[in-house]
Every structure is written in structure tokens, then in C-alpha cells.
Coordinates of C-alpha atoms and ligand atoms in Angstrom, one line a residue:
X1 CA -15.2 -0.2 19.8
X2 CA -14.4 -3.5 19.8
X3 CA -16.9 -6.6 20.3
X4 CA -15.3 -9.7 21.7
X5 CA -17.4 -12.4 21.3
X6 CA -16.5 -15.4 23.6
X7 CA -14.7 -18.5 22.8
X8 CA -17.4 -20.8 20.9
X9 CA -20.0 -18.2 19.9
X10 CA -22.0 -19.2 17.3
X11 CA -22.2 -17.7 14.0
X12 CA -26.1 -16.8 14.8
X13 CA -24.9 -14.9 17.7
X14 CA -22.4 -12.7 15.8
X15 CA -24.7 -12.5 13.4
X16 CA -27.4 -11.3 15.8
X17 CA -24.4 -8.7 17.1
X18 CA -24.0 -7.6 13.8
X19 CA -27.9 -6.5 13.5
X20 CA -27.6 -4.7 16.6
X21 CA -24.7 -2.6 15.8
X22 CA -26.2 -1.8 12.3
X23 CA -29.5 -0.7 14.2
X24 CA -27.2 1.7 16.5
X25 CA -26.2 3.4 13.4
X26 CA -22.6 1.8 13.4
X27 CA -20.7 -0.3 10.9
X28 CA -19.7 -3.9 11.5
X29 CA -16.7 -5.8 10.4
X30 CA -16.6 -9.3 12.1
X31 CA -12.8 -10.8 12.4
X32 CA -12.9 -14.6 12.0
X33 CA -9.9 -15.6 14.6
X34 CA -8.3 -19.2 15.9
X35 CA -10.2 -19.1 19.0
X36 CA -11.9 -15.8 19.0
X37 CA -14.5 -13.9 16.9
X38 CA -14.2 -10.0 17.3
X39 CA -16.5 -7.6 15.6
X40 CA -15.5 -4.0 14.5
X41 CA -18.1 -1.2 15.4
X42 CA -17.3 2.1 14.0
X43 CA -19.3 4.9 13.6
X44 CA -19.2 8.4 15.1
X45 CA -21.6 7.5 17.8
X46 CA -21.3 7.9 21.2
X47 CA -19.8 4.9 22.7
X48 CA -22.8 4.9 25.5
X49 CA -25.2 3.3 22.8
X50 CA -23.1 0.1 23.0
X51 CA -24.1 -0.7 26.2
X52 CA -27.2 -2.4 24.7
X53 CA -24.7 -4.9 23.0
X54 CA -23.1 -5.8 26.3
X55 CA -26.1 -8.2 27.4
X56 CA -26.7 -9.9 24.1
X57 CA -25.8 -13.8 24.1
X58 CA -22.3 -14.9 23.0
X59 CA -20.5 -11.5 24.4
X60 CA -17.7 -11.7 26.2
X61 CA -16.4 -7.9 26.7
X62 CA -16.3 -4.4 24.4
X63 CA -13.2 -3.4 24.4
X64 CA -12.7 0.9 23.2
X65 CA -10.4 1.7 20.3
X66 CA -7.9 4.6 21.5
X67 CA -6.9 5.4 18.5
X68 CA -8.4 7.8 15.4
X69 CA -8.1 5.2 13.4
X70 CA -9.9 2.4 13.7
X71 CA -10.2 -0.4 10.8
X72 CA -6.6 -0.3 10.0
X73 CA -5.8 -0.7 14.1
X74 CA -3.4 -3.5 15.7
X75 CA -6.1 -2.4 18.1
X76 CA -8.7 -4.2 16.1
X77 CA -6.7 -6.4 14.2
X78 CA -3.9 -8.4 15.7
X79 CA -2.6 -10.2 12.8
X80 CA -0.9 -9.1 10.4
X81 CA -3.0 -8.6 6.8
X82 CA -1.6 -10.0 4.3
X83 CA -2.4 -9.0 0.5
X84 CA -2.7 -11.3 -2.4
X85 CA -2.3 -10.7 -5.6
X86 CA -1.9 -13.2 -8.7
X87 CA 0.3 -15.7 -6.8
X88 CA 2.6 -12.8 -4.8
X89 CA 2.1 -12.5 -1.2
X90 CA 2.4 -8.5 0.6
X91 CA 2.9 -8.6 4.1
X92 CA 4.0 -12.6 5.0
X93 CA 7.6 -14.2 5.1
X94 CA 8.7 -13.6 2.0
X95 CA 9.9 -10.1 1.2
X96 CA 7.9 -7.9 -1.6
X97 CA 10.2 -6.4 -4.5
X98 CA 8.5 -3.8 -6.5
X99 CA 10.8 -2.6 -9.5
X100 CA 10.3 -0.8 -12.8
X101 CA 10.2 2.9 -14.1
X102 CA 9.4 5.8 -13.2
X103 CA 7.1 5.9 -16.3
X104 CA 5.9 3.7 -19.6
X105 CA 7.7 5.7 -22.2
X106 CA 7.5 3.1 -24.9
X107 CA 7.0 -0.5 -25.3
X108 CA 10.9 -1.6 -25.4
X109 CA 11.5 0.7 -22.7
X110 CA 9.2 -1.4 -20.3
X111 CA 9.6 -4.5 -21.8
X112 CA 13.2 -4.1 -21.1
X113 CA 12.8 -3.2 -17.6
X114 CA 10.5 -6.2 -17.0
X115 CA 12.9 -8.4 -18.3
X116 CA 15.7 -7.4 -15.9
X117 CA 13.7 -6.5 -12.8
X118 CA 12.0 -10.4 -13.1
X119 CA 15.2 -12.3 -13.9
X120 CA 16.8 -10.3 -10.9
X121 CA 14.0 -11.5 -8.6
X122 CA 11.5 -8.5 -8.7
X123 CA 7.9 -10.1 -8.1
X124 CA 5.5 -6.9 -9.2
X125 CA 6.6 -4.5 -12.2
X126 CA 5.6 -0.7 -11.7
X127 CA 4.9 2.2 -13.9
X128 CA 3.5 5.4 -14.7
X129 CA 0.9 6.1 -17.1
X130 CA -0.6 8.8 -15.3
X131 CA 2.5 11.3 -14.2
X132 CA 1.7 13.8 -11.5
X133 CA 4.4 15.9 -12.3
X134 CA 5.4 19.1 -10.8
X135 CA 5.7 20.8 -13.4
X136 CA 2.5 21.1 -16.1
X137 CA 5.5 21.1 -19.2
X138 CA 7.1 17.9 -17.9
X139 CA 5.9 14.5 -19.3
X140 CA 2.5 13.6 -18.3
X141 CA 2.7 9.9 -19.2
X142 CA 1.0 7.6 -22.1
X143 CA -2.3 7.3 -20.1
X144 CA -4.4 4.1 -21.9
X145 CA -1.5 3.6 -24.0
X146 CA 0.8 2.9 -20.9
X147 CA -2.0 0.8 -19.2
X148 CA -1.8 -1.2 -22.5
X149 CA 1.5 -1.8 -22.3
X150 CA 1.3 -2.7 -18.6
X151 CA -0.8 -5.1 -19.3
X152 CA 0.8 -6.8 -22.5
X153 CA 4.1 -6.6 -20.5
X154 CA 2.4 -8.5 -17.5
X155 CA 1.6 -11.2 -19.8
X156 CA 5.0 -11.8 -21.2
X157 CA 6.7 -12.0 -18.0
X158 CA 4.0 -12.9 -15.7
X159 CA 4.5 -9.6 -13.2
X160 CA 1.8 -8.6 -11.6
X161 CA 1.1 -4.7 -12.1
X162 CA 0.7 -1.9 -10.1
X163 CA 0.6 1.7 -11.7
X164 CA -1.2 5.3 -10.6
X165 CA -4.6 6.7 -10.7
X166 CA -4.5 10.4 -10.4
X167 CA -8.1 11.2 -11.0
X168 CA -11.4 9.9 -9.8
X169 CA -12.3 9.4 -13.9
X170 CA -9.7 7.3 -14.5
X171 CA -10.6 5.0 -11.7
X172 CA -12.3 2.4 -13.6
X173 CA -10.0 2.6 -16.3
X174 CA -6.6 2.0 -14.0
X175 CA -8.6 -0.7 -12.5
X176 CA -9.4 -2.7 -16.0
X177 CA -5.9 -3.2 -16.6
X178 CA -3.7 -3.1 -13.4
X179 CA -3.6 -5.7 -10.2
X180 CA -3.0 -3.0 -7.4
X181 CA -3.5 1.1 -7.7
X182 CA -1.5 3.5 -6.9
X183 CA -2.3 6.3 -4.7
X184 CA 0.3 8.7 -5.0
X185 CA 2.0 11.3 -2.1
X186 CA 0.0 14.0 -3.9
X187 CA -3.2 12.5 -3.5
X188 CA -2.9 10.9 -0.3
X189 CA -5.9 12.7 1.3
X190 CA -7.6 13.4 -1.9
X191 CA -10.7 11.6 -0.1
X192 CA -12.9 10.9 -3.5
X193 CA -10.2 9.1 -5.0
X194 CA -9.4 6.8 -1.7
X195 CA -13.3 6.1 -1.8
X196 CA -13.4 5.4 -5.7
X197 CA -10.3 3.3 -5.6
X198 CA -11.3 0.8 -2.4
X199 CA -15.0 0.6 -4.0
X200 CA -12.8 -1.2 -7.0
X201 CA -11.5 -3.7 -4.6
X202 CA -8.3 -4.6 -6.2
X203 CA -5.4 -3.8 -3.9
X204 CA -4.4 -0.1 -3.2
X205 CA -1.0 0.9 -2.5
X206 CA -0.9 4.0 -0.7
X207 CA 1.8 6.3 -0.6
X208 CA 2.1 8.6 2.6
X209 CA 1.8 12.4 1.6
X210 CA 5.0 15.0 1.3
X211 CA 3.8 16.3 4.6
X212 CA 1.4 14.1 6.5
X213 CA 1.8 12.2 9.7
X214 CA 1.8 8.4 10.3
X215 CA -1.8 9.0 11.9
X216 CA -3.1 11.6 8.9
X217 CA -1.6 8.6 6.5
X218 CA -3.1 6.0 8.9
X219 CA -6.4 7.8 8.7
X220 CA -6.4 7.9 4.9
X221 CA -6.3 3.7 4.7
X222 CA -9.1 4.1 7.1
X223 CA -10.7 5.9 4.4
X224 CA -10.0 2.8 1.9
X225 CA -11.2 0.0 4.4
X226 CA -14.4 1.7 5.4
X227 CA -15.6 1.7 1.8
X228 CA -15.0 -2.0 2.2
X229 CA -11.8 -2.8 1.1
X230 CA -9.3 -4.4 3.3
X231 CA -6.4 -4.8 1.0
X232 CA -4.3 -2.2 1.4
X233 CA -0.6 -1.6 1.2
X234 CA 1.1 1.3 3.2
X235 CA 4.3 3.0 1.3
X236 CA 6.7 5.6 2.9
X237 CA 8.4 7.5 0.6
X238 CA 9.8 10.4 2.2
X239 CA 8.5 13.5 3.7
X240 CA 9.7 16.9 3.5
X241 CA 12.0 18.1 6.1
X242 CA 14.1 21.3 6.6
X243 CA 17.5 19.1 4.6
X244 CA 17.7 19.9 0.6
X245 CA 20.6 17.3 0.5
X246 CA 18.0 14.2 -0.2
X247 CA 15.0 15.3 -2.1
X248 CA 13.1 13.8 0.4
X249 CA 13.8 12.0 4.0
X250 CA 12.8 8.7 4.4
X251 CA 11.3 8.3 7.7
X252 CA 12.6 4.4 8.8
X253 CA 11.0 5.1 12.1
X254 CA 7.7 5.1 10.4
X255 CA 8.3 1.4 9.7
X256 CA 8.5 0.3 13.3
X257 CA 5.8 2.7 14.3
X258 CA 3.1 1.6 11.3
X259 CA 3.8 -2.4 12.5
X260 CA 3.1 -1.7 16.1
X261 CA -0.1 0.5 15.3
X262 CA -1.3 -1.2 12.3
X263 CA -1.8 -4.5 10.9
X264 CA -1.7 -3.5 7.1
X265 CA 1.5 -4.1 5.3
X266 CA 4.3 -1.1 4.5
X267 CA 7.5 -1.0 1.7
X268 CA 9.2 1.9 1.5
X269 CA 10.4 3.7 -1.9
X270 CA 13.8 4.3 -1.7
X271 CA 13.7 6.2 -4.8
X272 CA 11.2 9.1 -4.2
X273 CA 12.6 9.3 -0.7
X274 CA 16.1 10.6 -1.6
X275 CA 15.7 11.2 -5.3
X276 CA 19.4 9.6 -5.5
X277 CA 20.3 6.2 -7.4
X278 CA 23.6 6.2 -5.3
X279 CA 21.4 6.1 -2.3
X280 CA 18.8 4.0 -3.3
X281 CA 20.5 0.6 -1.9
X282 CA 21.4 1.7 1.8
X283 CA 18.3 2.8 2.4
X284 CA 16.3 -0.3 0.9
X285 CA 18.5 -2.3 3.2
X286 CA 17.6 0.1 5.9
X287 CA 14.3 -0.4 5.1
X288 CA 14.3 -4.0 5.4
X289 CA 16.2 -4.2 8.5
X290 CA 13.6 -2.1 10.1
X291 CA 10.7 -4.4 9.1
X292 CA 9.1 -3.1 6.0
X293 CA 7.3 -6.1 4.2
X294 CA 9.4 -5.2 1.0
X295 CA 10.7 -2.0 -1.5
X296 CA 9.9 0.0 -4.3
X297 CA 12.7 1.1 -6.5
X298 CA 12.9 2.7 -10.2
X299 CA 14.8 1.0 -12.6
X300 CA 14.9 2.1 -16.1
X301 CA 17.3 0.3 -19.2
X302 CA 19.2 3.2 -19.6
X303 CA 18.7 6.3 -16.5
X304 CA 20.6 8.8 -18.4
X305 CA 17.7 9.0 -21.4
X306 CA 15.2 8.7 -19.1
X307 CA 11.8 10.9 -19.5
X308 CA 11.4 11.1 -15.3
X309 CA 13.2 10.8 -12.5
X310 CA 16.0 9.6 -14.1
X311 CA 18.6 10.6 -10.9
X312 CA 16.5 8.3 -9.0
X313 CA 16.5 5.7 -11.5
X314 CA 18.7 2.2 -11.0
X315 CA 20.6 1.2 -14.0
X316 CA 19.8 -3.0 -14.5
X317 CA 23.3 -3.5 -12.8
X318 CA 23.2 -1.6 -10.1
X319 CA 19.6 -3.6 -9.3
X320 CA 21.1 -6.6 -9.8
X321 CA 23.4 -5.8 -7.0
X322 CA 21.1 -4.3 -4.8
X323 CA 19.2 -7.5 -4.6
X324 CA 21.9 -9.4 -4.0
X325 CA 22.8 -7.3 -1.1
X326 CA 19.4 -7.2 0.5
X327 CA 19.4 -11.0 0.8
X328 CA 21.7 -10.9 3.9
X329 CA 19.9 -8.3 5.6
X330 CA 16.5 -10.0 5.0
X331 CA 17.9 -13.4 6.4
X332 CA 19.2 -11.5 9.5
X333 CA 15.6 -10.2 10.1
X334 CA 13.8 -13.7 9.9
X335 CA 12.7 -13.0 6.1
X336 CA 13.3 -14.2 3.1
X337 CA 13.5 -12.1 -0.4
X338 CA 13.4 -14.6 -3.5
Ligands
LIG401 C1 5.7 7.3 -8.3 O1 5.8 6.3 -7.6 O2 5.8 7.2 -9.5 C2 5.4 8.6 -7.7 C3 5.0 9.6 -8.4 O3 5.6 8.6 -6.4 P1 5.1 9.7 -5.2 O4 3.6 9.7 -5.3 O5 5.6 9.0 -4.0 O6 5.8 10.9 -5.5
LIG402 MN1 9.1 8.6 -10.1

């Protein structure tokens, strides 16, 4: 349910809202607009018990939220969220460009991918230093060592961060040294780790799940911004279908569909989503055509001797050129990219 307060209300009326809700056994998140304060109630109560709010001063109307979701609604929220994070915007104008390997494997292999993806025009570095692999004998990443490295590398070029947590225990740990988290496919509804990672309140990227729906992955941020945390970034990287061409399909119409039904930002991943360098480019241009707030692609110094996902990976060339052919198709949608 949605509480709109009317134009002028004062902040002691929404605060006096606020009580009431809290006292019906619902949650309240008050949205400061130009004109027009409207408060969040959610809770699984029956909508009936609102009717009390109805006649308090400074109420204009309640308005019902359709959807499932409710926090992470266009419904509730009509403009657009927009995350921060040291200096780099998610979600505005400007594209986002999120660029790095699949994994840390050493110190000059990261370094050397910060390098290139920053002087191309990359404005976050990524990295693994938690794998969830497939397989339990492939490469399971550095873990602290990575994080380290993350870090120091951040410092030399001034990229922000953002790298995985797998694990409820490493929550705190991830969150010590990187800007956003990662919530990988695999995890997507792992619901403890969506609650341990928003209580952090650094920015969560969340991938959608090998199989889930744009509502199931909707309803997983809802998970995030009910334990308080607002900032989080959506991320299609491909879902399973019936076609073993691509290792995954990237779903474009999820773009369209995640900006009319939500306010939170989404990139798309290129890279997981057809496990193909050679593909990587059209579809980040697809992407940004479509709408998505920016990409995340894998780019490692040399894809051949690469520990994961090497198929997948750009070579510092090939990146080059893909950013130089995304500018066109950003200025043809109204955005810009560096
Ligand atoms: C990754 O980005 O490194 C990754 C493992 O992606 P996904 O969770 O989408 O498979
Ligand atoms: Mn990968």
C-alpha cells in the first residue's frame, strides 16, 4: 500500500503516519518527492487495517500496490534510483562500465587488467575471489588474498570494486574490502545471504538466477531493500533456455520490462550470457540500446592462459574496440558512456 500524503504535509504528519503504520504491524519507508511525500507500507497484513490511516491529517489517498513486489516497485517509486559509489554514478545519464576478470589469479594479472579496462574508459574493476564453480576441481579463487589485491589495485588506479560473496561467513569480510557485492546467479534466492549482504549497506549487485523470472528476481531485491538497503543494482546475465549454441540467453526483454516495473538500476553481462568473446560486443550494444544503465564484461591480459572463463574473456584489444563501438549506440539512446 501506498500512503500519499498531500502536497504541503508536514514532516510531523508523516511522521505521525509513520507511527500508525508501525502500530498496524507494517513497515514504513517515506519517499521524499518535489512536490509529494509518499510513504511505503508493507507487511503481510490485510490491507483492511489501513483504513485507520485514511483519516489521519496530511493524507491525501492510499493507493494498493499490484504487484508481489513492493519496495523495488515503479509502483512505489517513480524515479529512477540511482546508486553511488566513490564518485561513479549507476542508474543516471552516464552509462556504467564494469570490466575485469573472471577471477584474481595473481597480482600482475589484475593489475594488468585494471590498467587497460581504466585507460579504455571502464569506471568499476571486477573480480573473483570467491569462485562458485561448477565443478568442485576447478579453481575456487584466492579468497582474502584476492580481496587484497582488489583492494591494493583500487588504490592504484582509483576503480571502485565490486567482487562476490558466496557465503553468509564471508559477508563481513567481502564487505571490508570491496565497494559493491556480488550476488551471484547461484545464489540469487539464497535468502540469508540477500539479508546478510543489504544489512552491510554497501551496494549489492544482483545477478538474476539460471532459471528465475523477472518477478522471482524482482522479489529477491525486495529481499535486499526490506533489510533496509536501497542500493541495489539488477544484472541479467542469461538464463537457461532449450539452445546449447550460447551458454546462456540473454534475455534483452528483461531490460525494458525491469525499467517499466522497477525503479532500481540493471547492466547486463554479456559475458556469462553467451559464454562467447566473439559475441560479447553485439550483445553489450544490444544491451545498451534497450536501456540497461551499463555492462559487465570479462577482460583478462591474456584469455588463452586464463584460470576461468577464459572463452568468455575479452582480450585488452578487443575491449578497446568494444567501447569505442558502444559510444554511438549510447548517443542514439540519449546516454552518454565516458
Ligand atoms: C561472475 O560474475 O563471476 C559469475 C560467476 O557470474 P554468474 O553468477 O552470473 O554466473
Ligand atoms: Mn566468470
Amino acid at each position: 500500500m501506498i500512503v500519499v500524503m498531500q502536497p504541503g504535509a508536514t514532516q510531523e504528519q508523516v511522521r505521525e503516519v509513520e507511527q500508525r503504520l508501525r502500530e498496524l504491524g507494517f513497515k514504513s519507508h517515506p519517499i521524499y518527492g518535489e512536490e509529494k511525500t509518499v510513504i511505503g507500507a508493507v507487511g503481510d497484513k490485510k490491507v483492511l487495517s489501513l483504513e485507520a490511516i485514511i483519516n489521519l491529517p496530511g493524507v491525501e489517498k492510499l493507493v494498493p500496490i499490484m504487484k508481489p513486489y513492493k519496495l523495488v516497485s515503479r509502483e512505489l517509486k517513480k524515479v529512477k534510483t540511482v546508486v553511488e559509489v566513490r564518485g561513479v554514478t549507476i542508474g543516471g545519464e552516464q552509462l556504467v562500465v564494469m570490466a575485469g576478470p573472471c577471477a584474481v589469479e595473481s597480482w600482475e594479472q589484475l593489475i594488468e587488467a585494471a590498467w587497460v579496462v581504466k585507460e579504455a574508459g571502464a569506471q568499476v574493476l571486477r573480480g573473483g575471489a570467491f569462485k562458485p564453480r561448477t565443478s568442485p576441481y576447478a579453481f575456487q579463487g584466492l579468497e582474502e588474498k584476492g580481496l587484497e589485491m582488489l583492494a591494493r589495485a583500487r588504490e592504484e588506479t582509483g576503480l571502485p570494486i565490486v567482487t562476490e560473496a558466496v557465503d553468509t561467513r564471508d559477508v563481513t569480510l567481502v564487505a571490508h574490502y570491496t565497494d559493491i557485492i556480488q550476488i551471484g546467479a547461484r545464489n540469487m534466492q539464497n535468502f540469508q545471504l540477500l539479508r546478510e549482504a543489504g544489512l552491510t549497506g554497501k551496494p549489492i549487485l544482483l545477478k538474476r538466477g539460471l532459471a528465475a523470472t523477472v518477478e522471482e528476481w524482482l522479489m529477491a531485491a525486495e529481499y535486499i531493500m526490506a533489510a533496509g538497503n536501497p542500493q541495489v543494482i539488477l544484472c541479467e546475465r542469461g538464463i537457461r533456455t532449450y539452445e546449447n549454441a550460447t551458454r546462456n540467453t540473454v534475455d534483452i526483454s528483461a531490460v525494458p520490462l525491469i525499467r517499466e516495473n522497477s525503479h532500481l538500476p540493471i547492466i547486463v553481462d554479456p559475458s556469462h550470457g553467451t559464454g562467447s568473446w566473439k559475441l560479447v560486443t553485439p550483445m553489450a550494444r544490444a544491451a545498451v540500446a534497450a536501456g540497461a544503465d551499463g555492462v559487465m564484461v570479462e577482460v583478462h591480459p591474456d584469455p588463452s592462459r586464463a584460470l576461468c572463463d577464459g572463452p568468455q574473456s575479452l582480450h585488452p584489444d578487443t575491449f578497446k574496440r568494444m567501447m569505442a563501438e558502444l559510444e554511438p549506440v549510447a548517443g542514439a539512446v540519449g546516454r552518454t558512456l565516458l
